[in-house]
XYZ file of C-alpha atoms in Angstrom:
554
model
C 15.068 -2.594 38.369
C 12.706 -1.731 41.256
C 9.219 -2.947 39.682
C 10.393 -0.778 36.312
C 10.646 -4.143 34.391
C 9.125 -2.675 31.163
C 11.992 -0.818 29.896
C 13.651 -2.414 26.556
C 16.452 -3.005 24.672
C 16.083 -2.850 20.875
C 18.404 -4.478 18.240
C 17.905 -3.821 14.508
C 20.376 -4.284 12.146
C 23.201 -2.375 13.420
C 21.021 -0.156 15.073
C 20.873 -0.107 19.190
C 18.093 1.836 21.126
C 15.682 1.564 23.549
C 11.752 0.645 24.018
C 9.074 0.502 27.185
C 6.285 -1.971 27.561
C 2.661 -0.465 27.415
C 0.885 -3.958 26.696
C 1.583 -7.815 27.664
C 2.888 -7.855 23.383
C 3.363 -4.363 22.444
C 6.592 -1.963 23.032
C 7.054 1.184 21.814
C 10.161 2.774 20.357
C 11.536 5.265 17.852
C 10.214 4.266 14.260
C 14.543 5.048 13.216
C 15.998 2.269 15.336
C 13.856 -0.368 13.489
C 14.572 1.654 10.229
C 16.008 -1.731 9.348
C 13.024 -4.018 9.959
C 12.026 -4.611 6.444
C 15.409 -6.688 5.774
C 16.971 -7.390 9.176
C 15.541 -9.214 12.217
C 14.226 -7.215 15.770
C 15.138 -8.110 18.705
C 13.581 -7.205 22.056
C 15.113 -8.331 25.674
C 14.772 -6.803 29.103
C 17.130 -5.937 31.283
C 14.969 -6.627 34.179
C 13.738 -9.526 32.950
C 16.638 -11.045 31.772
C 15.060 -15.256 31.800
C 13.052 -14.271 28.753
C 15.825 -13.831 26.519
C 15.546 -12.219 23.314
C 12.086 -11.682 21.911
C 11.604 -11.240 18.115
C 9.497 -8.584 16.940
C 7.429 -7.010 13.705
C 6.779 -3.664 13.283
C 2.884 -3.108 13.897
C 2.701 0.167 13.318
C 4.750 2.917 11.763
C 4.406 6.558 13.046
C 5.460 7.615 8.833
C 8.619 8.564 9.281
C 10.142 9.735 6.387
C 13.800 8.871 7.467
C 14.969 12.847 7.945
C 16.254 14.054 11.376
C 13.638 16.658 11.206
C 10.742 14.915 10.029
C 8.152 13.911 12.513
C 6.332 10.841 13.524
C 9.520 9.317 14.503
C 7.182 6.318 16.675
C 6.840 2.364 16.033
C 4.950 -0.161 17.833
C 6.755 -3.599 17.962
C 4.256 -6.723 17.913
C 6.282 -9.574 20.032
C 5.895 -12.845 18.775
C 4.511 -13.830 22.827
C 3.107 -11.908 25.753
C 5.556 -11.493 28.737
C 4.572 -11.717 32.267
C 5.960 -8.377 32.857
C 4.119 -5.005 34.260
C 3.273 -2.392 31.351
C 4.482 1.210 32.080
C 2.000 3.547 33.010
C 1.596 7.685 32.063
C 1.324 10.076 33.356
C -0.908 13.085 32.437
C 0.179 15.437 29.296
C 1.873 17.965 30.500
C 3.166 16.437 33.722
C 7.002 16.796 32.539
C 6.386 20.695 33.477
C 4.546 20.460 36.941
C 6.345 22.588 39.405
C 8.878 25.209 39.850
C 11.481 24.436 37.771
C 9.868 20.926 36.446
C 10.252 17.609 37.732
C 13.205 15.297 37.361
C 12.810 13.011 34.020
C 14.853 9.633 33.873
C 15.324 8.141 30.719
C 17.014 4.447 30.682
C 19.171 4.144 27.633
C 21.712 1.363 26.330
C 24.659 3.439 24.649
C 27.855 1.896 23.421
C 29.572 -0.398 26.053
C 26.486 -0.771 28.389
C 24.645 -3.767 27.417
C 22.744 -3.279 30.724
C 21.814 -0.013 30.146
C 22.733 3.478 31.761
C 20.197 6.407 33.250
C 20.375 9.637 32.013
C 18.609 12.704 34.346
C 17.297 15.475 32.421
C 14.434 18.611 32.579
C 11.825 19.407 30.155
C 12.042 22.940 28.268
C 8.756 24.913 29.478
C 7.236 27.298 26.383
C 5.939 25.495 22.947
C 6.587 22.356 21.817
C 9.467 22.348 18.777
C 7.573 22.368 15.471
C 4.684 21.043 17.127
C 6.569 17.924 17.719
C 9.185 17.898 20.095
C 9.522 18.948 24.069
C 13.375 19.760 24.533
C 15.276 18.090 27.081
C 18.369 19.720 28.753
C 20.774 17.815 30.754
C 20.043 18.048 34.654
C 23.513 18.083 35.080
C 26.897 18.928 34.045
C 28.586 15.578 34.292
C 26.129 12.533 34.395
C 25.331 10.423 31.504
C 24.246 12.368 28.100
C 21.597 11.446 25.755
C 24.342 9.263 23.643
C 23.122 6.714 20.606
C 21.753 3.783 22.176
C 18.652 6.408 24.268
C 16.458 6.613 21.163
C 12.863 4.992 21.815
C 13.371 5.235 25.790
C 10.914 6.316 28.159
C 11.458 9.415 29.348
C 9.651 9.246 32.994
C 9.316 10.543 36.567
C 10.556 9.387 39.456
C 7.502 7.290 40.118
C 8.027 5.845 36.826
C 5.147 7.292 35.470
C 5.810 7.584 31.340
C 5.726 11.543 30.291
C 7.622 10.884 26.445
C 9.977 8.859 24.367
C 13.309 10.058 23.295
C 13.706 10.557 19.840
C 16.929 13.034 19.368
C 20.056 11.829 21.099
C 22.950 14.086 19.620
C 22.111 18.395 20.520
C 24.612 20.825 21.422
C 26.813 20.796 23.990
C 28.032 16.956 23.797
C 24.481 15.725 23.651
C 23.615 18.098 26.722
C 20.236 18.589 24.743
C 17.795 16.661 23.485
C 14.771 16.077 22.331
C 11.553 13.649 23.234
C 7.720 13.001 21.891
C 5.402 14.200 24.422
C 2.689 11.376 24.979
C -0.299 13.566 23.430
C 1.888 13.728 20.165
C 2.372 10.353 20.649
C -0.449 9.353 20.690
C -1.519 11.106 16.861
C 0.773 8.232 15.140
C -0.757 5.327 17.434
C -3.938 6.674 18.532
C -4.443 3.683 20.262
C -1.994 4.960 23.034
C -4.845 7.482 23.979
C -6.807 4.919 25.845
C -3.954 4.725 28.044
C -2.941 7.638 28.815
C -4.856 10.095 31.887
C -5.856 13.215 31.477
C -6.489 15.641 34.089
C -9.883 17.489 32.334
C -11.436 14.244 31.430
C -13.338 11.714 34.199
C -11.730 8.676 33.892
C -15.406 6.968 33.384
C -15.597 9.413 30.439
C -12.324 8.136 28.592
C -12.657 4.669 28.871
C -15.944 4.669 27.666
C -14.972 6.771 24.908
C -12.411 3.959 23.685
C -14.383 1.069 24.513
C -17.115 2.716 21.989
C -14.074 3.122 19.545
C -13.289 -0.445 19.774
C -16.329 -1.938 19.429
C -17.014 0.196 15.864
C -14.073 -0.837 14.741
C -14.933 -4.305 15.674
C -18.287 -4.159 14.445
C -17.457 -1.850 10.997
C -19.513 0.436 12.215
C -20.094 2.781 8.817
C -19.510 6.656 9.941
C -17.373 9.302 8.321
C -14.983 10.216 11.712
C -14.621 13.946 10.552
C -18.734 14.451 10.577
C -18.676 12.639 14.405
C -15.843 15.061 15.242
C -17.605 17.851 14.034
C -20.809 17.157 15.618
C -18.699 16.655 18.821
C -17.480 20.205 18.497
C -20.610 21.741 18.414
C -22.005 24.940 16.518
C -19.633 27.250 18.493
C -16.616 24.810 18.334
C -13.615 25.066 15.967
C -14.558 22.950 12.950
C -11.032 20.767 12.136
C -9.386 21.694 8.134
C -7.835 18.152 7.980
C -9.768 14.887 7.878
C -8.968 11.780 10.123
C -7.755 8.266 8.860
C -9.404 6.537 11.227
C -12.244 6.522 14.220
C -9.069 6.632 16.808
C -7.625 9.484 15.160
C -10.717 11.201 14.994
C -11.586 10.526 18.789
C -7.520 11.392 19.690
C -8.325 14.912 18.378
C -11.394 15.425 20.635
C -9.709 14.083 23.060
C -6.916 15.976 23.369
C -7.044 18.729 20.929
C -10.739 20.163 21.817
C -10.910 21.919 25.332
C -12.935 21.204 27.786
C -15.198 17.428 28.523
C -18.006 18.282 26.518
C -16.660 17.423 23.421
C -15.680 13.781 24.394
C -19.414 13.072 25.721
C -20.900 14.019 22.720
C -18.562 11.981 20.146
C -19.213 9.204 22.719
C -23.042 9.727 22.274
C -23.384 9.657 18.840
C -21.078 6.401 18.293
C -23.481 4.714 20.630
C -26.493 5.812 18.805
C -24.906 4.882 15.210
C -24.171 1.053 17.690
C -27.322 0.683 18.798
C -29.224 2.274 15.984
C -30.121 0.181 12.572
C -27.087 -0.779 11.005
C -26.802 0.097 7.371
C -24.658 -2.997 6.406
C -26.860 -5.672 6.240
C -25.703 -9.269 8.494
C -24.980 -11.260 5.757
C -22.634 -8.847 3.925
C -18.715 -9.888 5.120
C -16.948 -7.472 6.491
C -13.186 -7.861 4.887
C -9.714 -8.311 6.350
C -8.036 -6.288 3.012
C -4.286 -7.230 2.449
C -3.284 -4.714 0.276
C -0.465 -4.963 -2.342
C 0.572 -1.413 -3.566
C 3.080 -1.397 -6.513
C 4.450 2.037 -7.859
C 7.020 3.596 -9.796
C 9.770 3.940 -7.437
C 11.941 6.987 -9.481
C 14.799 4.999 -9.712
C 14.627 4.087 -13.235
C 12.259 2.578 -16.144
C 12.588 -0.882 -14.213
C 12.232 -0.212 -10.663
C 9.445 -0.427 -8.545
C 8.558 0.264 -5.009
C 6.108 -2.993 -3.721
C 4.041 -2.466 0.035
C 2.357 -5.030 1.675
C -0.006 -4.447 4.108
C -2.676 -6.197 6.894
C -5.669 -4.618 8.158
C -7.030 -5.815 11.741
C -9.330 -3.784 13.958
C -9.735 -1.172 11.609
C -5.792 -0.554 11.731
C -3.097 -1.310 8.642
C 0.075 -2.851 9.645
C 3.014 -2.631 7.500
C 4.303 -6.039 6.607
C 7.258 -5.017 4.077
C 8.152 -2.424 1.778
C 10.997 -2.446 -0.619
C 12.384 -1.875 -4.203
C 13.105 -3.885 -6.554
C 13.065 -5.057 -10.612
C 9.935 -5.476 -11.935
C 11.302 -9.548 -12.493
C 11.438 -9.721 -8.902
C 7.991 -8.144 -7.703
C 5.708 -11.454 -7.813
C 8.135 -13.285 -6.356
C 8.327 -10.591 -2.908
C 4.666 -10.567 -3.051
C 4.186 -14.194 -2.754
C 6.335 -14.199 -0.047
C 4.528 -11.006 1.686
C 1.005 -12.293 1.198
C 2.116 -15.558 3.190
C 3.518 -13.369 6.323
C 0.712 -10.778 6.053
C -1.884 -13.472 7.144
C -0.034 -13.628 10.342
C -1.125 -10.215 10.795
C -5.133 -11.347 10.738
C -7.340 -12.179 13.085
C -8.418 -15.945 13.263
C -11.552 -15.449 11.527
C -10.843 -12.565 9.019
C -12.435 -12.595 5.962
C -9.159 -12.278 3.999
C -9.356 -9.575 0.631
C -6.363 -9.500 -1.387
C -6.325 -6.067 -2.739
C -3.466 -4.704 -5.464
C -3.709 -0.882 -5.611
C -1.887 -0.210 -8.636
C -1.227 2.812 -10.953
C -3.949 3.069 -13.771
C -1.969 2.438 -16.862
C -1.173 -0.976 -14.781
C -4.525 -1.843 -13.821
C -4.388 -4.823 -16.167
C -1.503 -6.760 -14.682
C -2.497 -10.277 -14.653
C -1.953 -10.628 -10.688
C -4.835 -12.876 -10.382
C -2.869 -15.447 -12.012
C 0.162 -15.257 -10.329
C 0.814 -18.458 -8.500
C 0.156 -18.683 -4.498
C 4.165 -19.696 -4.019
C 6.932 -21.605 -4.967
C 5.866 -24.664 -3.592
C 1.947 -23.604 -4.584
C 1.270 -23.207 -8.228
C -2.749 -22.635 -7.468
C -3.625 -18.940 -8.833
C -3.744 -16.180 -6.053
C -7.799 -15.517 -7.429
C -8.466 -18.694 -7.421
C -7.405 -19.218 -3.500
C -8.581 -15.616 -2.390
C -10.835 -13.206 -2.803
C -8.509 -10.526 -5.211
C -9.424 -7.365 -6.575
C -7.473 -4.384 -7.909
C -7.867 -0.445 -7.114
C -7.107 2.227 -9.106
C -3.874 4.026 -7.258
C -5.326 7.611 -8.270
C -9.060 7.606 -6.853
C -7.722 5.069 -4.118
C -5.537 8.159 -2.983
C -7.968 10.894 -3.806
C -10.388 12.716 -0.904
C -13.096 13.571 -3.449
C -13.195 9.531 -5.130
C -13.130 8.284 -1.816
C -15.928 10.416 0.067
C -18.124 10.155 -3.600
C -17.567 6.176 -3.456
C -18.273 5.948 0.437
C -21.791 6.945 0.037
C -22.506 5.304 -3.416
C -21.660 2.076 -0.790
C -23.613 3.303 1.690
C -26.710 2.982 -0.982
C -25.331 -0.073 -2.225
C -25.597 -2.188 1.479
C -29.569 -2.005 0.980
C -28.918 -3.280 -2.459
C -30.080 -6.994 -3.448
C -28.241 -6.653 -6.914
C -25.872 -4.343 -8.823
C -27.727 -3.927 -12.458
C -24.653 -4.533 -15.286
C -24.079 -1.138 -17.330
C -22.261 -2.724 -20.577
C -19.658 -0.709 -22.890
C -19.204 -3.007 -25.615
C -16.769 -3.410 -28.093
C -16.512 -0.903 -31.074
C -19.232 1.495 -29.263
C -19.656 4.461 -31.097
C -20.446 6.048 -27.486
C -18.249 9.008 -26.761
C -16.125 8.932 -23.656
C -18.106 12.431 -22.347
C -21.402 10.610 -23.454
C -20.191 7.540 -21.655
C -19.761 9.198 -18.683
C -22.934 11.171 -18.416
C -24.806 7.256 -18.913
C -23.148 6.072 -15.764
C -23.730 9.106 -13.877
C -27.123 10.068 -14.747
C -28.016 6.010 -14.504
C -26.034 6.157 -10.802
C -24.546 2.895 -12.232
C -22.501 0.855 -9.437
C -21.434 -1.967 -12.072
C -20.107 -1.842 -15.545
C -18.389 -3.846 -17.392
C -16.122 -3.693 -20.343
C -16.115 -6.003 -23.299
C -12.444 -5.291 -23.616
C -9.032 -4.402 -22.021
C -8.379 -1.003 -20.736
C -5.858 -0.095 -23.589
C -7.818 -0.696 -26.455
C -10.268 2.798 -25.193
C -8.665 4.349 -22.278
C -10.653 7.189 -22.190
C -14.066 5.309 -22.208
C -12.371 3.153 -19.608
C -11.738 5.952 -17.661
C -14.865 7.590 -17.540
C -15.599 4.596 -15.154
C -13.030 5.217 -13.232
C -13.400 8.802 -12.508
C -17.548 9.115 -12.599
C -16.702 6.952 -10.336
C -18.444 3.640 -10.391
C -17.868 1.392 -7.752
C -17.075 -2.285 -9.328
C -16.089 -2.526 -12.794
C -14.999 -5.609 -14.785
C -13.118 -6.587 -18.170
C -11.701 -9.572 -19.548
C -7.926 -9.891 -19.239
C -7.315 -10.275 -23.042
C -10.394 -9.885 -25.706
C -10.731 -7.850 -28.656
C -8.180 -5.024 -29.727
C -10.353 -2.870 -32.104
C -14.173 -2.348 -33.717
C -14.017 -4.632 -36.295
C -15.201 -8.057 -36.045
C -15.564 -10.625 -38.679
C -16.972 -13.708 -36.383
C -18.888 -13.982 -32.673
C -17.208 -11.034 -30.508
C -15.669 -12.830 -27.557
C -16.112 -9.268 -25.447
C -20.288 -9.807 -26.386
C -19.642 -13.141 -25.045
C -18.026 -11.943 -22.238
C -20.663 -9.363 -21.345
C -23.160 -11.960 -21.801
C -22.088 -14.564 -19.457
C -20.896 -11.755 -16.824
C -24.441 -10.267 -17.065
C -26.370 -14.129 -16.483
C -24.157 -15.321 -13.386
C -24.050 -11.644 -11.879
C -27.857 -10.956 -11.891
C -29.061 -10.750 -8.726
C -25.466 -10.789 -6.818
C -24.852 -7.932 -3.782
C -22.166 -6.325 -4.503
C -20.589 -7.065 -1.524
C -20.405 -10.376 -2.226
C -18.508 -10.130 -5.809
C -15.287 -10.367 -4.913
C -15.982 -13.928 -3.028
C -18.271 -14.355 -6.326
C -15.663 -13.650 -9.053
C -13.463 -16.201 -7.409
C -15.400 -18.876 -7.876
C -15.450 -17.872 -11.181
C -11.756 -17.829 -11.763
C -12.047 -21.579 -10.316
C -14.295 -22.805 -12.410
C -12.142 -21.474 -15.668
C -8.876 -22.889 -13.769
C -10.861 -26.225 -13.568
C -11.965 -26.393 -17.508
C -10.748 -28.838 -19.766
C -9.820 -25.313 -22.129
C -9.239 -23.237 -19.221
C -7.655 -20.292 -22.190
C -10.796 -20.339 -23.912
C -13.431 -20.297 -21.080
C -14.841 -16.868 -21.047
C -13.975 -16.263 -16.960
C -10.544 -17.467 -17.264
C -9.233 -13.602 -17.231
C -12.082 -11.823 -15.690
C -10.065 -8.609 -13.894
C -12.341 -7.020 -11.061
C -11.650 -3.779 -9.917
C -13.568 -3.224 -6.495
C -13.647 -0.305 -4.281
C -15.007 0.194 -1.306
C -13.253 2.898 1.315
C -14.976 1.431 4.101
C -12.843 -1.592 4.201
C -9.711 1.119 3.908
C -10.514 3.035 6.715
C -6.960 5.016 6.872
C -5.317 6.531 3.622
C -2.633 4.522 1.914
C 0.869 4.927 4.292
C 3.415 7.389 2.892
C 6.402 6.040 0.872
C 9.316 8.003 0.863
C 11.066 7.613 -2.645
C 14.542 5.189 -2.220
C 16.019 7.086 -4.340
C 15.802 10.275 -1.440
């Protein structure tokens, strides 16, 4: 293998392709080959380090794939369940695949049907735009060595030196897979913007980049509060080109000025202010946790009145990592979950201060998922082992919600105490006047005496002003009338007394004890905490967007 130990062989399912080495426990690949991963096992080996055997794998990140030929961020990163002793690849420079008259000679080392130990394949890079943004072509350097046949997709498409330019993605063109097609490492690099600390570029000091993604680290690390479309526009400058789209994530944003803003100014200055918002004050306060969400997203799927689509996610360094999506019967969602919950804590770091978040659809908000049981062999109540919250689906997915609740937060940090804004049962409050309360009062707490069915609108109202943290009982009254002691007053009550003076970072670990001391009551049914739903939303602890689902029923 001449020192080029890193290149991979990928097994999925019944999928073969290819992968390269960029860290002692990371390989990258083509997010189609482990299409598979949810259900089947991954496999990594390498060729040139054949005593390792096969590896298994998870998929760390997904590039969002949407399963179409066409559709882009065809990229995974593979987690390996050890480090190897082998050498990473290395890049080269963007654009390197062109250098020259007539472009350099690209090698990509693929594994197509009947070559276990892999073939080469020598091809040239198409000068002129990239394909849709996406894509650099690849045409065959010549007429009768090996094609780009299945069995390529995820390799490293690299010079002679070995030096990394792209990753194959399309295998089969025209002229008996004479063409194809390959990510260049700057588009790369959009779907794992980690990639960007690794790859050179020729306009940037070397100095300059890796202090730009040490700083990145660290306020990821340190959940470092910042909006990463305000740093990128102050990076920018007056004169600069002001980005339309907004950025999931600090890496994303400091990919784009990176590699999307010309010149080196623009990287100094995003560097700059993320040290000052480091070594400035800090607006979350020590004592506040910073969480470790695992989020639990449940959704119609469009496959029929009983099926459901069920994600399960990890968050670590400020990055989510898919743990399992699939669809399935509504009967069969807790079960999946319990399993998913168990694997996703694999997927935190040692001291993560686990958050077991459900982001469901509003008109499910109510689901008693605090109560389902930790496992088969564990019949203790998921809220009363973790921290658990819901989030509504709708404002967890919308720009406006999310930028409106990011600063009510930001207030909230300085905050010794939340103040309780009650809606109790049978108010003669109208939802519009409802609303105007909680926004004039800037309320970040309320709580309901009732479930959300028996007054959706006035429910909603605190949903979309939006307030922050809300709270109802699970079950509780069902209409105005009362003839005894209203169990929703009692409720509100209690809630109100064992609340006062909380931060409202602090409630979720808060409202579990709660939960525990119901579970532990002689009546547990009848103590007033023993269905006590929180809804808590913070975007911080979310710092990219929910990961795109493409229906199973496409």
């Amino acid at each position: 293998m001449n020192g080029f130990t890193w290149h991979a062989r990928i097994i999925c399912g019944n999928e073969v392709g290819a992968g390269f080495l960029v860290s002692e426990r990371h390989v990258l690949t083509c997010a189609h080959v482990v299409r598979a991963g949810d259900a089947r096992p991954v496999t990594v080996s390498f060729p040139g380090g054949r005593e390792l055997g096969e590896l298994s794998a998870t998929v760390a990140v997904h590039g969002g794939w949407a399963g179409g030929g066409a559709d882009p961020g065809d990229l995974a990163v593979l987690e390996l369940d050890r480090e190897v002793p082998l050498t990473p690849a290395e890049f080269a420079p963007p654009g390197a695949e062109l250098a020259g008259d007539g472009g350099p000679l690209l090698v990509a080392y693929g594994f197509p049907k009947g070559y276990d130990e892999g073939m080469l394949a020598r091809y040239h890079a198409v000068p002129g735009a990239l394909v849709s943004g996406e894509w650099r072509q690849l045409e065959a350097a010549t007429a009768h060595g090996q094609a780009l046949a299945p069995g390529f997709s995820g390799a490293a498409v690299h010079l002679a030196d070995g030096r990394v330019v792209g990753m194959v993605t399309t295998v089969a063109g025209a002229r008996d897979g004479r063409v194809g097609r390959m990510l260049p490492t700057q588009v790369m690099a959009r779907y794992w913007p980690e990639l960007g600390a690794l790859v050179p570029a020729a306009e940037h000091a070397p100095e300059s980049v890796r202090r730009l993604y040490a700083l990145v680290r660290r306020a990821v690390a340190e959940g470092v509060d910042c909006d990463p479309k305000r740093l990128v526009v102050d990076a920018v400058g007056p004169f600069g080109h002001e980005p339309e789209e907004d950025f999931p994530s600090l890496e994303a944003a400091a990919g784009y000025v990176r590699w999307e803003v010309p010149g080196s100014e623009a990287v100094t200055r995003f560097a700059d202010r993320l040290q000052e918002l480091l070594d400035g004050p800090r607006s979350r306060p020590a004592a506040a946790p910073v969480w470790s969400p695992i989020v639990v997203e449940i959704d119609r799927s469009g496959a029929g009145a009983d099926q459901v689509t069920v994600e399960v996610s990890a968050y670590r360094d400020g990055q989510r990592r898919r743990v399992g999506s699939r669809r399935l019967p509504r009967s069969a969602v807790r079960a999946y979950v319990q399993e998913r919950i168990d694997d996703a804590f694999t997927r935190l770091a040692p001291d993560a201060e686990e958050l077991i978040t459900f982001v469901l659809p509003r008109e499910w908000l109510n689901l008693p998922v605090a109560h389902w049981e930790c496992g088969a062999d564990d019949s203790t109540p998921l809220g009363c082992a973790y921290p658990l919250v819901v989030v509504d689906r709708s404002r967890h997915r919308s720009g406006r919600l999310r930028h409106q609740l990011a600063k009510r937060w930001q207030k909230l940090d300085a905050s010794p105490g939340a103040r309780l804004h009650r809606v109790d049962c049978g108010t003669p409050e109208r939802p519009q006047s409802l609303r105007k309360r909680l926004k004039d009062d800037d309320a970040d707490l309320a709580g309901f005496a009732f479930p959300p069915a028996t007054a959706r609108p006035h429910f909603e109202a605190g949903l979309n002003t939006p307030v922050p943290v809300l709270l109802w009982p699970h079950t509780g009254c069902s209409g105005a009338g009362h003839d005894g002691p209203c169990s929703g007053t009692t409720f509100l009550d209690a809630l109100a007394e064992r609340l006062a003076g909380v931060p409202p970072a602090e409630l979720p670990r808060h409202v579990m004890a709660l939960r525990e001391t119901a579970d532990a009551d002689e009546d547990p049914d009848r103590h007033w905490a023993s269905g006590v739903q929180l809804l808590w939303d913070d975007p911080r602890c979310f710092p990219e967007p929910a990961a795109s689902r493409h229906s199973p029923v496409a």
